[in-house]
Amino acid sequence: MIIRLLKERCTGCGKCVEVCPFAAIDWKDNLPVINENCRFCRKCLQVCPEKALVMEGQEVKRDTSGYRGIWFFAEQRHGRLASVSYELLQACLEMKAVLGEEVSGVILGYRIEHLAGSLISRGCDRVYMVDRPELEIFLEEPYALALTELVRQHRPGIVLASATMMGRSFIPSVAARLGTGLTADCTQLHIDPESKLLVQTRPTFGGNLMAQIICRYHRPQMATLRPKMVEEAKPVDNLQGCAVKSDISAELSSLVKLLTQKKAENLVDLQEAEIIISGGRGLGEGKNFQLLRELADLLGAAVGASRAAVDAGWIPYPHQVGQTGRTVKPKIYLACGISGAIQHLAGMRTSDFIIAINKDPEAPIFKVAHLGLVGDLFQIVPALIRKLKEIRG
Ligand SMILES: Cc1cc2nc3c(=O)[nH]c(=O)nc-3n(C[C@H](O)[C@H](O)[C@H](O)COP(=O)(O)OP(=O)(O)OC[C@H]3O[C@@H](n4cnc5c(N)ncnc54)[C@H](O)[C@@H]3O)c2cc1C
């Protein structure tokens, strides 16, 4: 595709240059010249009063009519389904209400037959399982080969995965093999009631804008969804579905050979934590996180942080909560010395119970807190620690 200028029509008004959001039009000899920044958004075509700009070449359109069904990749490790699998199922069930198409889960692994039932009992119509020894331990290539072949066999219209380490690592390869697009790390997914297309919402430009992306001409429509963006699907009595043991012909080999496995130590799993104690700039310096760690140990909690604390080098990035960090939904979220900027709230505001400690009574964090303590965290947190130690003897 190219955008061509019909020189004989152009009056040199410059409107196209003004309207271009990508700085993709240079000005040479009183005429516009399209440069390599062009994203074919057509804004210049629409604004040109003389119709002097024309698009040439065909957009590649494929026949998408044979693709039906809403699929999700149900993540499992060591024979247990991850909670994100139920979140994806819930997202798919909401889409089913608009599209009226079957929801199917895909489980890859070895000796996984027992897992299908819990998806079916929560509303999944069908569960495809590829049960092979090569899939016992997660490796990107065999997982990508297996899922790609299944999609080719059944041609679903939508394939979703969670934006976890696993989903992020192998789903792009599946999309590339299928020759379709992928919107990674979405915060929201829904079906447009008119076009019936999957609308994929995700932060862009460093989190300053939310983009809505659709995949009009290729199938399946693929996206990864951030964990904790939707509730988990709940079990319902008397639901029926079927489990299908799928045969695939692909040789599930990998260039990577797994030699040994070592359990990660000190891994922060904020998304699975029931209680999170988070610290921000109000802590003053990195060593003061020790105070929060002490409280967290007493409560069996994980330690989170604002971006200000992470940027200051007080605590590593995996602890960051917010728009450019983790999205969390613990039972209790305790924010200590965190002001409550919109980007921080984006990652924690759906927590069940939010407690905020801040010495500024006007701090925005108090607008979302269920319980607010106005005061100095260096007095309140040690008092809490003392009290907990006292109670536990
Ligand atoms: C594109 C983009 C993405 C971003 N992503 C994230 C993100 O993912 N996560 C995130 O957190 N931020 C993010 N930010 C940054 C965000 O805008 C804020 O700058 C940041 O959250 C502020 O962190 P803070 O609340 O720790 O610091 P501050 O805003 O400086 O607040 C410190 C608070 O501590 C209080 N305080 C100070 N001393 C004490 C004390 N002794 N006791 C009690 N309270 C005290 C103060 O009253 C103040 O309210 C992002 C920004 C942008 C532009």
Short mmCIF file of C-alpha atoms and ligand atoms in Angstrom, two decimals:
data_model
loop_
_atom_site.label_atom_id
_atom_site.label_comp_id
_atom_site.label_asym_id
_atom_site.label_seq_id
_atom_site.Cartn_x
_atom_site.Cartn_y
_atom_site.Cartn_z
CA MET A 1 0.00 0.00 0.00
CA ILE A 2 1.19 3.53 -0.72
CA ILE A 3 -0.25 7.01 -0.49
CA ARG A 4 0.39 8.91 -3.73
CA LEU A 5 0.16 12.64 -4.36
CA LEU A 6 -1.65 13.86 -7.48
CA LYS A 7 0.54 16.91 -8.00
CA GLU A 8 -1.79 18.54 -10.51
CA ARG A 9 -4.53 18.75 -7.84
CA CYS A 10 -2.42 19.83 -4.84
CA THR A 11 -2.73 23.54 -3.95
CA GLY A 12 -0.07 23.32 -1.23
CA CYS A 13 -2.53 24.23 1.56
CA GLY A 14 -0.58 22.11 4.07
CA LYS A 15 -3.65 20.73 5.86
CA CYS A 16 -2.35 17.18 5.44
CA VAL A 17 0.86 18.05 7.29
CA GLU A 18 -1.05 19.61 10.17
CA VAL A 19 -3.40 16.67 10.64
CA CYS A 20 -0.85 13.84 10.40
CA PRO A 21 -0.43 12.32 13.90
CA PHE A 22 2.79 10.48 12.95
CA ALA A 23 4.88 13.34 11.48
CA ALA A 24 4.83 11.27 8.30
CA ILE A 25 4.56 14.14 5.82
CA ASP A 26 7.59 16.26 4.89
CA TRP A 27 7.29 19.51 3.00
CA LYS A 28 9.50 19.80 -0.09
CA ASP A 29 9.26 22.36 -2.91
CA ASN A 30 5.83 23.44 -1.60
CA LEU A 31 4.48 19.91 -1.87
CA PRO A 32 3.79 17.17 0.70
CA VAL A 33 6.00 14.08 0.59
CA ILE A 34 4.97 10.99 2.56
CA ASN A 35 7.84 9.51 4.59
CA GLU A 36 8.44 6.13 6.25
CA ASN A 37 6.53 7.10 9.43
CA CYS A 38 3.22 6.66 7.57
CA ARG A 39 0.81 4.24 9.27
CA PHE A 40 -1.91 4.56 6.58
CA CYS A 41 -4.37 6.08 9.04
CA ARG A 42 -5.95 8.02 6.11
CA LYS A 43 -6.28 11.27 8.08
CA CYS A 44 -4.48 13.17 5.30
CA LEU A 45 -6.80 11.71 2.66
CA GLN A 46 -9.84 12.81 4.63
CA VAL A 47 -8.65 16.37 5.24
CA CYS A 48 -7.41 17.17 1.71
CA PRO A 49 -9.98 19.54 0.12
CA GLU A 50 -8.75 18.77 -3.43
CA LYS A 51 -8.63 14.96 -3.02
CA ALA A 52 -5.01 15.20 -4.12
CA LEU A 53 -3.86 12.27 -1.95
CA VAL A 54 -4.90 8.76 -2.92
CA MET A 55 -4.24 5.35 -1.45
CA GLU A 56 -2.99 2.74 -3.89
CA GLY A 57 -2.64 -0.99 -3.52
CA GLN A 58 -4.87 -3.51 -1.80
CA GLU A 59 -5.12 -4.21 1.90
CA VAL A 60 -4.72 -7.95 2.33
CA LYS A 61 -8.17 -9.29 3.17
CA ARG A 62 -8.66 -12.93 3.97
CA ASP A 63 -11.84 -14.92 4.12
CA THR A 64 -12.69 -14.95 7.81
CA SER A 65 -16.13 -16.56 7.50
CA GLY A 66 -15.10 -20.12 8.44
CA TYR A 67 -13.75 -19.17 11.88
CA ARG A 68 -16.05 -19.71 14.86
CA GLY A 69 -15.68 -20.19 18.58
CA ILE A 70 -14.02 -18.45 21.51
CA TRP A 71 -10.89 -20.18 22.76
CA PHE A 72 -8.61 -19.63 25.70
CA PHE A 73 -5.36 -21.22 26.71
CA ALA A 74 -5.87 -22.75 30.16
CA GLU A 75 -2.53 -22.52 31.93
CA GLN A 76 -1.50 -25.38 34.17
CA ARG A 77 1.64 -26.27 36.03
CA HIS A 78 2.38 -29.51 37.82
CA GLY A 79 -1.15 -30.75 37.16
CA ARG A 80 -2.93 -27.72 38.66
CA LEU A 81 -4.82 -25.08 36.71
CA ALA A 82 -3.66 -21.53 37.38
CA SER A 83 -6.28 -19.04 38.60
CA VAL A 84 -5.76 -16.99 35.42
CA SER A 85 -7.38 -19.85 33.49
CA TYR A 86 -10.66 -19.20 35.31
CA GLU A 87 -10.29 -15.47 34.68
CA LEU A 88 -9.94 -16.08 30.96
CA LEU A 89 -12.90 -18.43 31.05
CA GLN A 90 -14.98 -15.64 32.61
CA ALA A 91 -13.84 -13.19 29.89
CA CYS A 92 -14.85 -15.75 27.23
CA LEU A 93 -18.25 -16.36 28.83
CA GLU A 94 -18.94 -12.61 28.67
CA MET A 95 -18.05 -12.68 24.97
CA LYS A 96 -20.27 -15.71 24.43
CA ALA A 97 -23.25 -13.67 25.72
CA VAL A 98 -22.75 -11.28 22.76
CA LEU A 99 -21.43 -13.63 20.08
CA GLY A 100 -23.46 -16.73 20.89
CA GLU A 101 -20.50 -18.98 20.06
CA GLU A 102 -19.09 -21.94 21.98
CA VAL A 103 -16.34 -21.38 24.58
CA SER A 104 -13.44 -23.83 24.51
CA GLY A 105 -10.39 -24.17 26.73
CA VAL A 106 -7.10 -25.70 25.62
CA ILE A 107 -4.93 -27.58 28.10
CA LEU A 108 -1.45 -28.68 27.11
CA GLY A 109 0.61 -30.98 29.31
CA TYR A 110 1.10 -34.57 30.41
CA ARG A 111 -1.38 -36.56 32.50
CA ILE A 112 -3.82 -33.66 32.51
CA GLU A 113 -7.15 -35.41 31.94
CA HIS A 114 -8.34 -34.64 35.46
CA LEU A 115 -8.23 -30.89 34.76
CA ALA A 116 -11.05 -30.66 32.20
CA GLY A 117 -13.85 -31.13 34.76
CA SER A 118 -13.19 -27.92 36.70
CA LEU A 119 -13.38 -25.84 33.51
CA ILE A 120 -16.60 -27.54 32.43
CA SER A 121 -18.15 -27.06 35.88
CA ARG A 122 -17.56 -23.31 35.48
CA GLY A 123 -19.24 -23.00 32.09
CA CYS A 124 -16.67 -24.09 29.51
CA ASP A 125 -18.49 -25.87 26.63
CA ARG A 126 -15.51 -27.87 25.43
CA VAL A 127 -11.99 -28.62 26.60
CA TYR A 128 -9.32 -29.67 24.11
CA MET A 129 -6.44 -31.52 25.69
CA VAL A 130 -3.11 -32.43 24.19
CA ASP A 131 -1.62 -34.98 26.57
CA ARG A 132 1.98 -35.73 25.61
CA PRO A 133 5.16 -36.36 27.62
CA GLU A 134 6.95 -33.66 25.58
CA LEU A 135 4.53 -31.13 27.10
CA GLU A 136 5.06 -32.12 30.73
CA ILE A 137 7.40 -29.21 31.36
CA PHE A 138 6.71 -25.87 29.73
CA LEU A 139 8.98 -25.10 26.80
CA GLU A 140 8.02 -22.44 24.28
CA GLU A 141 8.50 -24.35 21.04
CA PRO A 142 6.53 -27.54 21.73
CA TYR A 143 3.71 -25.51 23.29
CA ALA A 144 3.60 -23.17 20.29
CA LEU A 145 3.62 -26.10 17.83
CA ALA A 146 0.80 -27.90 19.66
CA LEU A 147 -1.47 -24.88 19.99
CA THR A 148 -0.83 -23.79 16.40
CA GLU A 149 -1.85 -27.18 15.05
CA LEU A 150 -5.00 -27.28 17.17
CA VAL A 151 -6.03 -23.83 15.92
CA ARG A 152 -5.41 -24.89 12.31
CA GLN A 153 -7.58 -27.98 12.83
CA HIS A 154 -10.56 -26.21 14.43
CA ARG A 155 -10.34 -22.58 13.19
CA PRO A 156 -11.62 -20.63 16.20
CA GLY A 157 -12.47 -16.96 15.70
CA ILE A 158 -10.79 -15.82 18.93
CA VAL A 159 -7.81 -17.20 20.88
CA LEU A 160 -6.92 -15.68 24.25
CA ALA A 161 -4.15 -16.35 26.72
CA SER A 162 -3.11 -14.71 29.93
CA ALA A 163 -0.28 -12.16 29.94
CA THR A 164 1.72 -14.26 32.38
CA MET A 165 5.32 -15.34 31.88
CA MET A 166 4.01 -18.40 30.04
CA GLY A 167 1.49 -16.60 27.84
CA ARG A 168 3.84 -13.77 27.02
CA SER A 169 6.60 -16.14 25.99
CA PHE A 170 4.93 -18.53 23.54
CA ILE A 171 1.69 -16.92 22.30
CA PRO A 172 3.49 -14.43 20.00
CA SER A 173 5.07 -17.40 18.25
CA VAL A 174 1.63 -19.00 17.76
CA ALA A 175 0.27 -15.77 16.24
CA ALA A 176 3.27 -15.51 13.92
CA ARG A 177 2.90 -19.13 12.77
CA LEU A 178 -0.79 -18.52 12.06
CA GLY A 179 -0.07 -15.28 10.20
CA THR A 180 -2.39 -13.22 12.38
CA GLY A 181 -2.00 -10.29 14.75
CA LEU A 182 -1.68 -10.31 18.52
CA THR A 183 -2.51 -7.60 21.01
CA ALA A 184 -0.35 -8.29 24.04
CA ASP A 185 -1.03 -7.27 27.62
CA CYS A 186 -4.64 -6.11 27.29
CA THR A 187 -6.44 -4.61 30.25
CA GLN A 188 -9.91 -5.12 28.80
CA LEU A 189 -11.51 -7.26 26.12
CA HIS A 190 -15.03 -7.08 24.77
CA ILE A 191 -17.05 -7.81 21.66
CA ASP A 192 -18.33 -4.86 19.67
CA PRO A 193 -22.07 -5.57 19.47
CA GLU A 194 -22.36 -4.25 15.90
CA SER A 195 -19.26 -5.52 14.09
CA LYS A 196 -18.94 -8.58 16.41
CA LEU A 197 -15.19 -7.97 16.41
CA LEU A 198 -13.00 -8.42 19.47
CA VAL A 199 -12.08 -4.98 20.85
CA GLN A 200 -8.71 -5.24 22.57
CA THR A 201 -7.87 -2.41 24.97
CA ARG A 202 -4.33 -1.83 26.20
CA PRO A 203 -2.16 1.04 27.45
CA THR A 204 0.06 2.66 24.85
CA PHE A 205 2.60 5.50 24.63
CA GLY A 206 4.09 4.54 27.99
CA GLY A 207 0.68 4.22 29.59
CA ASN A 208 -0.51 7.74 28.71
CA LEU A 209 -3.23 6.54 26.30
CA MET A 210 -5.53 3.53 26.12
CA ALA A 211 -5.65 2.09 22.59
CA GLN A 212 -8.53 0.01 21.27
CA ILE A 213 -7.29 -2.46 18.69
CA ILE A 214 -9.29 -4.67 16.34
CA CYS A 215 -8.15 -7.38 13.95
CA ARG A 216 -10.47 -7.01 10.98
CA TYR A 217 -8.97 -9.13 8.23
CA HIS A 218 -7.10 -11.99 9.89
CA ARG A 219 -8.13 -14.92 12.06
CA PRO A 220 -8.04 -15.91 14.78
CA GLN A 221 -8.22 -12.62 16.68
CA MET A 222 -5.55 -13.08 19.34
CA ALA A 223 -4.83 -11.27 22.59
CA THR A 224 -3.20 -11.78 25.95
CA LEU A 225 -5.07 -10.40 28.97
CA ARG A 226 -3.34 -9.14 32.10
CA PRO A 227 -4.08 -11.21 35.21
CA LYS A 228 -6.65 -9.89 37.70
CA MET A 229 -8.55 -7.81 35.15
CA VAL A 230 -11.69 -9.97 35.47
CA GLU A 231 -13.16 -12.11 38.22
CA GLU A 232 -12.70 -15.88 38.03
CA ALA A 233 -15.61 -17.89 36.57
CA LYS A 234 -17.46 -19.57 39.43
CA PRO A 235 -18.67 -23.19 39.54
CA VAL A 236 -22.35 -23.63 38.68
CA ASP A 237 -24.41 -26.78 39.28
CA ASN A 238 -25.39 -29.13 36.45
CA LEU A 239 -23.32 -27.60 33.68
CA GLN A 240 -22.45 -29.81 30.75
CA GLY A 241 -19.55 -29.76 28.38
CA CYS A 242 -17.21 -32.19 26.71
CA ALA A 243 -13.55 -33.00 27.06
CA VAL A 244 -11.77 -33.85 23.81
CA LYS A 245 -8.45 -35.65 23.76
CA SER A 246 -6.81 -34.14 20.69
CA ASP A 247 -4.38 -35.84 18.40
CA ILE A 248 -1.82 -33.71 16.76
CA SER A 249 0.70 -34.83 14.18
CA ALA A 250 3.41 -32.25 14.92
CA GLU A 251 6.69 -33.50 16.28
CA LEU A 252 6.91 -31.51 19.50
CA SER A 253 10.64 -30.97 19.46
CA SER A 254 12.55 -28.05 20.89
CA LEU A 255 15.90 -26.48 20.15
CA VAL A 256 16.15 -25.82 23.87
CA LYS A 257 16.96 -28.82 26.05
CA LEU A 258 16.06 -28.62 29.70
CA LEU A 259 18.96 -30.00 31.71
CA THR A 260 17.90 -29.26 35.28
CA GLN A 261 15.20 -27.35 37.11
CA LYS A 262 15.78 -25.23 40.19
CA LYS A 263 13.06 -23.79 42.38
CA ALA A 264 13.22 -19.99 42.33
CA GLU A 265 13.94 -18.45 45.69
CA ASN A 266 12.57 -15.14 46.96
CA LEU A 267 10.22 -14.97 43.98
CA VAL A 268 7.68 -12.18 44.39
CA ASP A 269 4.26 -13.35 43.40
CA LEU A 270 2.22 -10.25 44.06
CA GLN A 271 -0.65 -11.47 41.94
CA GLU A 272 -1.25 -14.53 44.08
CA ALA A 273 -0.74 -12.75 47.46
CA GLU A 274 -3.76 -12.36 49.74
CA ILE A 275 -2.20 -9.48 51.66
CA ILE A 276 0.14 -6.86 50.16
CA ILE A 277 2.04 -4.24 52.16
CA SER A 278 3.19 -1.55 49.74
CA GLY A 279 5.60 1.30 50.25
CA GLY A 280 6.13 4.55 48.38
CA ARG A 281 8.27 7.65 48.40
CA GLY A 282 7.02 8.38 51.90
CA LEU A 283 9.45 5.73 53.16
CA GLY A 284 12.21 8.25 52.58
CA GLU A 285 14.94 5.75 51.72
CA GLY A 286 15.42 2.16 50.58
CA LYS A 287 16.50 0.71 53.92
CA ASN A 288 13.11 1.63 55.40
CA PHE A 289 11.48 -1.10 53.33
CA GLN A 290 12.83 -3.39 56.08
CA LEU A 291 10.03 -2.07 58.29
CA LEU A 292 7.43 -3.19 55.74
CA ARG A 293 9.17 -6.56 55.30
CA GLU A 294 8.94 -7.14 59.04
CA LEU A 295 5.22 -6.40 59.03
CA ALA A 296 4.74 -8.52 55.90
CA ASP A 297 6.52 -11.50 57.51
CA LEU A 298 4.22 -11.30 60.52
CA LEU A 299 1.14 -11.26 58.29
CA GLY A 300 2.34 -13.72 55.64
CA ALA A 301 2.08 -10.88 53.14
CA ALA A 302 4.00 -9.85 50.03
CA VAL A 303 5.75 -6.49 49.71
CA GLY A 304 4.69 -4.13 46.91
CA ALA A 305 5.85 -0.67 45.91
CA SER A 306 4.97 2.45 43.99
CA ARG A 307 6.93 3.34 40.90
CA ALA A 308 8.58 6.22 42.76
CA ALA A 309 10.13 3.70 45.16
CA VAL A 310 11.19 1.41 42.31
CA ASP A 311 12.62 4.28 40.26
CA ALA A 312 14.61 5.40 43.29
CA GLY A 313 16.24 1.95 43.33
CA TRP A 314 14.83 1.11 46.78
CA ILE A 315 13.21 -2.13 45.64
CA PRO A 316 13.32 -4.11 42.35
CA TYR A 317 10.75 -3.71 39.59
CA PRO A 318 8.88 -7.04 40.13
CA HIS A 319 7.44 -5.41 43.28
CA GLN A 320 5.93 -2.46 41.40
CA VAL A 321 2.15 -2.13 41.50
CA GLY A 322 0.34 -0.03 38.93
CA GLN A 323 -0.24 0.69 35.32
CA THR A 324 3.32 -0.13 34.31
CA GLY A 325 3.79 -2.70 37.06
CA ARG A 326 1.62 -5.53 38.37
CA THR A 327 -2.16 -5.45 38.64
CA VAL A 328 -3.14 -6.94 41.97
CA LYS A 329 -6.37 -7.82 43.75
CA PRO A 330 -5.47 -9.04 47.25
CA LYS A 331 -7.88 -9.35 50.14
CA ILE A 332 -5.99 -6.57 51.95
CA TYR A 333 -3.82 -3.86 50.35
CA LEU A 334 -1.94 -1.65 52.80
CA ALA A 335 -0.42 1.46 51.17
CA CYS A 336 2.25 3.16 53.29
CA GLY A 337 3.50 6.59 52.19
CA ILE A 338 1.89 6.29 48.76
CA SER A 339 -0.01 9.33 47.47
CA GLY A 340 -2.42 7.40 45.22
CA ALA A 341 -1.54 8.66 41.75
CA ILE A 342 -3.91 7.43 39.05
CA GLN A 343 -1.25 5.12 37.62
CA HIS A 344 -0.79 3.45 41.01
CA LEU A 345 -4.54 3.12 41.57
CA ALA A 346 -4.83 1.42 38.16
CA GLY A 347 -2.97 -1.55 39.61
CA MET A 348 -4.66 -1.95 43.00
CA ARG A 349 -8.02 -0.20 43.20
CA THR A 350 -9.99 -3.42 42.83
CA SER A 351 -8.38 -4.90 45.98
CA ASP A 352 -11.02 -6.20 48.40
CA PHE A 353 -9.99 -3.96 51.32
CA ILE A 354 -7.63 -1.01 51.02
CA ILE A 355 -5.90 0.55 54.02
CA ALA A 356 -3.85 3.72 53.55
CA ILE A 357 -1.33 5.32 55.88
CA ASN A 358 -0.39 8.83 54.85
CA LYS A 359 0.45 11.98 56.75
CA ASP A 360 -1.35 14.16 54.21
CA PRO A 361 -5.13 14.06 54.84
CA GLU A 362 -5.70 15.28 51.27
CA ALA A 363 -3.74 12.43 49.65
CA PRO A 364 -5.82 10.90 46.79
CA ILE A 365 -5.21 7.38 48.15
CA PHE A 366 -7.84 8.16 50.82
CA LYS A 367 -10.50 8.42 48.09
CA VAL A 368 -10.17 4.69 47.34
CA ALA A 369 -9.23 3.50 50.85
CA HIS A 370 -11.77 1.62 52.92
CA LEU A 371 -9.77 2.55 56.02
CA GLY A 372 -7.53 5.61 56.16
CA LEU A 373 -4.93 6.39 58.83
CA VAL A 374 -3.72 9.99 58.74
CA GLY A 375 -0.33 9.99 60.39
CA ASP A 376 3.35 9.18 60.22
CA LEU A 377 4.02 5.68 58.92
CA PHE A 378 7.17 5.54 61.07
CA GLN A 379 4.94 5.67 64.14
CA ILE A 380 1.99 3.62 62.88
CA VAL A 381 3.83 0.67 61.28
CA PRO A 382 6.14 -0.02 64.29
CA ALA A 383 3.06 0.19 66.56
CA LEU A 384 1.30 -2.39 64.36
CA ILE A 385 4.36 -4.66 64.47
CA ARG A 386 4.56 -4.38 68.27
CA LYS A 387 0.85 -5.18 68.62
CA LEU A 388 1.06 -8.21 66.33
CA LYS A 389 4.08 -9.55 68.23
CA GLU A 390 2.23 -9.00 71.50
CA ILE A 391 -0.84 -10.89 70.26
CA ARG A 392 1.28 -13.80 69.06
CA GLY A 393 3.28 -13.88 72.26
C1 LIG B 1 3.06 6.55 32.14
C2 LIG B 1 3.21 6.44 33.62
C3 LIG B 1 3.11 5.20 34.21
C4 LIG B 1 3.22 5.09 35.60
N1 LIG B 1 3.11 3.84 36.18
C5 LIG B 1 3.12 3.76 37.52
C6 LIG B 1 2.93 2.50 38.17
O1 LIG B 1 2.80 1.44 37.54
N2 LIG B 1 2.91 2.48 39.50
C7 LIG B 1 3.06 3.63 40.28
O2 LIG B 1 3.03 3.52 41.50
N3 LIG B 1 3.27 4.80 39.68
C8 LIG B 1 3.31 4.90 38.34
N4 LIG B 1 3.55 6.10 37.76
C9 LIG B 1 4.01 7.22 38.62
C10 LIG B 1 2.88 7.95 39.34
O3 LIG B 1 2.38 8.96 38.52
C11 LIG B 1 3.39 8.57 40.63
O4 LIG B 1 4.46 9.43 40.34
C12 LIG B 1 3.86 7.55 41.67
O5 LIG B 1 2.87 6.56 41.88
C13 LIG B 1 4.12 8.28 42.98
O6 LIG B 1 4.62 7.37 43.91
P1 LIG B 1 4.43 7.63 45.47
O7 LIG B 1 2.96 7.70 45.78
O8 LIG B 1 5.26 6.65 46.20
O9 LIG B 1 5.13 9.05 45.69
P2 LIG B 1 4.51 10.46 45.98
O10 LIG B 1 3.47 10.83 45.02
O11 LIG B 1 5.66 11.40 46.14
O12 LIG B 1 3.78 10.28 47.39
C14 LIG B 1 4.44 10.06 48.60
C15 LIG B 1 3.39 10.13 49.69
O13 LIG B 1 3.97 9.76 50.92
C16 LIG B 1 3.39 10.58 51.93
N5 LIG B 1 4.33 10.60 53.07
C17 LIG B 1 5.57 11.17 53.11
N6 LIG B 1 6.15 10.90 54.29
C18 LIG B 1 5.28 10.15 55.00
C19 LIG B 1 5.31 9.57 56.29
N7 LIG B 1 6.40 9.67 57.09
N8 LIG B 1 4.22 8.88 56.70
C20 LIG B 1 3.12 8.76 55.94
N9 LIG B 1 3.05 9.29 54.69
C21 LIG B 1 4.12 9.95 54.23
C22 LIG B 1 3.17 11.91 51.29
O14 LIG B 1 2.16 12.63 51.95
C23 LIG B 1 2.78 11.50 49.87
O15 LIG B 1 1.36 11.42 49.76
C24 LIG B 1 3.46 6.23 36.39
C25 LIG B 1 3.55 7.48 35.77
C26 LIG B 1 3.43 7.58 34.41
C27 LIG B 1 3.51 8.94 33.76
#
